[in-house]
Amino acid sequence: MGPASGTKHSTHAGITDYRLHLYLSYDRASPRAISAPPRRRSLLLYFVQGTLLLHIFTEHFFALKRGDGPSMLPTAEVTGQWFLVSKHHSRGRGLHVGDLVIFDLPFHRDDMGMKRVLGLPGDYVLVDAPRTPITATTSDELMIQVPEGHCWLVGDNVPASRDSRLYGPVPLALVRGKIVARYWPWRDRRVFGPALAAAGPEANKKVRFGVSTEVKTPDITGTSRKRDGEPGRRQPVREGEKRRKIQQPGT
């Protein structure tokens, strides 16, 4: 009775000590230490949140795209230039004739192209495939009407551009956005103004992030564009008048 009873009491005391040890250990642990996530978990959470915000911004607001190829010379160089693209105009929303857009190539969806809008649904455009002679004899055969839900895209460097003249009207669903600015290289930064600005009186001005600087156009005719009688007009000199002016000092 004696040894068995001592063993029973010692076992009970051991269980009590173990429970007391667990209670004291739990009590010493602060709630802040238990609820605080590890540093690695916090960094991962911030990374995931930043990635999601960046994806939302580039898909629905603005994106950065690089221009490659000679088809848009001189608006865009062959390589090394980056453009700011407005995603608000994706799928053709708010586009006008003359806008610069990026789009998924109809024959290769993994690649994107950069072209200028020359026709919207309902517009009549001239069909002239590059390096293909025009054999049509009537105006109906030379022009087509852009179908509903499509646009007509052509590169600024016409001889080196593969565009709608080759593969026809492009579905507006393939338009990824409108190019609103060129920001790199920084010395060539430029904000692209209204779509048809080049056809109006502001044709000789280039917009650089809100500051317009006049671009002088070379005068190849020998006369200025001012009207007769205005100061600064350079009249063309005829050959006979030139000879008389040269001979005047000797007379």
XYZ file of C-alpha atoms in Angstrom:
251
model
C 0.000 0.000 0.000
C 2.782 2.378 0.868
C 4.816 2.248 -2.400
C 1.745 2.235 -4.657
C 0.198 5.176 -2.858
C 3.453 7.198 -3.180
C 3.596 6.524 -6.915
C 0.019 7.730 -7.376
C 0.645 10.973 -5.539
C 3.854 11.652 -7.462
C 2.080 11.147 -10.822
C -0.698 13.562 -9.862
C 1.849 16.145 -8.759
C 3.706 15.815 -12.082
C 0.533 16.444 -14.093
C -0.267 19.487 -11.955
C 3.222 20.907 -12.468
C 2.951 20.407 -16.254
C -0.387 22.243 -16.398
C 1.023 25.067 -14.290
C 4.013 25.306 -16.619
C 1.734 25.597 -19.676
C -0.375 28.274 -17.996
C 2.634 30.356 -17.019
C 4.129 30.019 -20.510
C 0.883 31.204 -22.128
C 0.568 34.077 -19.655
C 4.105 35.306 -20.354
C 3.472 35.427 -24.125
C 2.186 38.915 -25.031
C -0.811 39.242 -27.410
C 1.309 41.446 -29.687
C 3.930 38.744 -30.099
C 1.261 36.148 -30.895
C -0.718 38.225 -33.431
C 2.185 39.991 -35.207
C 2.986 38.375 -38.613
C 6.606 37.574 -39.483
C 8.566 40.189 -41.458
C 8.777 37.916 -44.457
C 5.013 37.536 -44.563
C 4.573 41.337 -44.442
C 6.965 41.889 -47.348
C 5.158 39.265 -49.413
C 1.804 40.904 -48.687
C 3.092 44.340 -49.745
C 4.532 42.859 -52.930
C 1.227 41.214 -53.873
C -0.718 44.410 -53.171
C 1.708 46.517 -55.217
C 1.543 44.080 -58.126
C -2.258 44.150 -58.146
C -2.356 47.963 -58.061
C 0.176 48.189 -60.893
C -1.836 45.714 -62.976
C -5.055 47.682 -62.445
C -3.318 50.962 -63.327
C -1.719 49.664 -66.541
C -4.870 47.859 -67.676
C -7.394 50.647 -67.102
C -5.515 53.967 -66.939
C -2.058 54.335 -68.502
C 0.680 52.064 -69.804
C 4.238 52.492 -71.082
C 5.078 51.054 -74.496
C 8.227 51.035 -76.592
C 8.119 51.884 -80.291
C 10.056 49.656 -82.692
C 10.347 49.591 -86.457
C 10.535 52.142 -89.282
C 6.824 52.269 -90.127
C 6.140 55.424 -88.069
C 9.127 57.551 -89.086
C 9.539 60.457 -88.427
C 6.939 60.454 -85.630
C 8.677 57.545 -83.896
C 12.266 56.445 -84.339
C 13.192 52.894 -85.286
C 14.045 51.990 -81.688
C 14.801 53.464 -78.282
C 11.676 55.604 -77.780
C 9.009 55.064 -75.126
C 5.421 56.307 -75.239
C 2.639 56.914 -72.734
C -0.566 55.126 -73.744
C -4.039 56.044 -72.508
C -6.065 52.883 -71.865
C -9.254 54.942 -71.684
C -9.321 54.774 -75.497
C -8.988 51.000 -75.706
C -11.428 49.230 -78.030
C -11.812 52.465 -79.974
C -13.497 54.572 -77.291
C -13.247 58.271 -78.103
C -10.918 57.853 -81.087
C -10.683 60.445 -83.860
C -9.126 60.416 -87.293
C -5.457 61.300 -86.899
C -4.942 59.688 -83.481
C -1.951 57.441 -82.841
C -2.887 54.039 -81.443
C -1.334 50.751 -80.470
C -3.169 47.570 -81.389
C -2.819 43.813 -81.575
C -1.689 42.780 -85.039
C -4.518 40.897 -86.779
C -2.171 38.254 -88.185
C -0.025 37.857 -85.051
C -1.896 38.496 -81.811
C 1.237 38.166 -79.657
C 2.717 41.339 -81.188
C 1.480 44.930 -81.129
C 1.773 47.660 -83.738
C 1.700 51.446 -83.726
C -0.247 53.230 -86.484
C -2.317 56.322 -87.210
C -6.112 56.242 -87.538
C -7.131 57.346 -91.033
C -10.674 56.019 -91.054
C -13.454 55.163 -88.606
C -16.723 53.262 -89.131
C -18.609 54.758 -92.074
C -15.633 56.663 -93.526
C -14.479 56.153 -97.108
C -10.774 55.474 -97.505
C -8.466 54.996 -100.464
C -7.200 51.455 -100.932
C -3.587 51.308 -102.090
C -1.635 48.239 -101.033
C 2.111 48.955 -100.719
C 4.211 47.996 -103.763
C 1.063 46.915 -105.609
C 0.034 48.831 -108.764
C -3.506 50.129 -108.862
C -5.365 48.454 -111.692
C -8.851 49.688 -110.890
C -10.600 51.875 -113.438
C -13.440 53.343 -111.380
C -13.537 55.295 -108.148
C -15.750 52.618 -106.584
C -12.921 50.128 -106.928
C -10.343 52.543 -105.491
C -12.226 53.328 -102.289
C -14.000 51.289 -99.648
C -16.202 52.176 -96.710
C -14.847 51.215 -93.295
C -17.318 48.674 -91.858
C -19.000 49.039 -88.501
C -16.773 48.150 -85.562
C -13.539 48.629 -87.541
C -10.949 51.312 -88.237
C -8.421 52.006 -90.990
C -4.814 52.226 -89.759
C -1.810 53.426 -91.788
C 1.808 54.129 -90.833
C 3.348 57.575 -91.285
C 6.244 56.076 -93.253
C 4.005 54.786 -96.027
C 6.591 52.856 -98.125
C 7.838 50.889 -95.090
C 4.525 50.232 -93.352
C 2.427 47.069 -93.261
C -1.014 48.308 -92.361
C -4.679 48.310 -93.399
C -3.682 48.685 -97.033
C -2.326 45.163 -96.730
C -4.628 43.373 -94.257
C -7.769 45.521 -94.460
C -9.821 47.224 -91.730
C -8.780 46.454 -88.161
C -11.435 45.537 -85.555
C -11.759 48.198 -82.874
C -11.599 45.408 -80.302
C -7.892 45.026 -81.136
C -7.079 48.649 -80.261
C -5.208 48.665 -76.939
C -4.978 52.411 -76.382
C -4.165 55.874 -77.703
C -0.636 57.298 -77.604
C -0.734 60.641 -75.801
C 2.948 61.434 -75.212
C 6.532 60.466 -75.911
C 8.580 60.668 -72.723
C 11.890 58.961 -73.581
C 14.491 59.987 -74.622
C 13.838 62.979 -72.388
C 15.277 65.469 -74.887
C 12.673 64.281 -77.436
C 9.719 64.343 -75.036
C 6.498 65.457 -76.627
C 2.781 65.595 -75.928
C 0.683 64.737 -78.960
C -2.008 67.380 -79.397
C -5.423 67.183 -81.059
C -5.778 64.561 -83.737
C -6.074 66.949 -86.684
C -3.786 69.711 -85.383
C -1.370 69.122 -88.264
C -4.065 70.111 -90.772
C -4.858 73.452 -89.148
C -3.044 76.765 -88.661
C -0.983 75.281 -85.817
C 0.793 72.884 -88.174
C 4.168 74.505 -87.566
C 4.075 74.147 -83.791
C 5.312 71.223 -81.764
C 3.914 70.696 -78.275
C 6.426 69.734 -75.601
C 4.569 68.960 -72.371
C 2.352 72.030 -72.516
C 4.947 74.387 -74.045
C 4.509 75.132 -77.745
C 7.645 75.873 -79.721
C 7.441 76.971 -83.326
C 9.112 74.690 -85.826
C 10.472 76.531 -88.825
C 9.682 74.955 -92.166
C 12.383 75.235 -94.832
C 11.458 77.621 -97.653
C 12.353 75.813 -100.851
C 10.593 78.218 -103.214
C 12.734 81.265 -102.482
C 9.722 83.239 -101.215
C 8.234 83.539 -97.785
C 4.626 82.699 -96.964
C 3.729 86.342 -96.206
C 1.417 88.231 -98.501
C 2.608 90.823 -101.008
C 3.569 94.144 -99.484
C 4.270 92.765 -96.013
C 7.748 93.228 -94.546
C 10.076 90.297 -94.730
C 9.011 89.033 -98.146
C 11.899 87.725 -100.233
C 11.151 88.128 -103.915
C 12.704 85.640 -106.362
C 15.637 87.119 -108.262
C 15.694 86.596 -112.022
C 18.919 85.837 -113.829
C 18.952 89.156 -115.729
C 18.389 91.188 -112.580
C 21.164 89.303 -110.852
C 23.620 90.202 -113.629
C 22.622 93.882 -113.542
C 23.142 94.010 -109.793
C 26.579 92.499 -110.167
C 27.534 95.010 -112.904
C 26.286 98.065 -111.009
C 29.500 98.729 -109.039
C 31.524 98.969 -112.282
C 29.210 101.439 -114.027
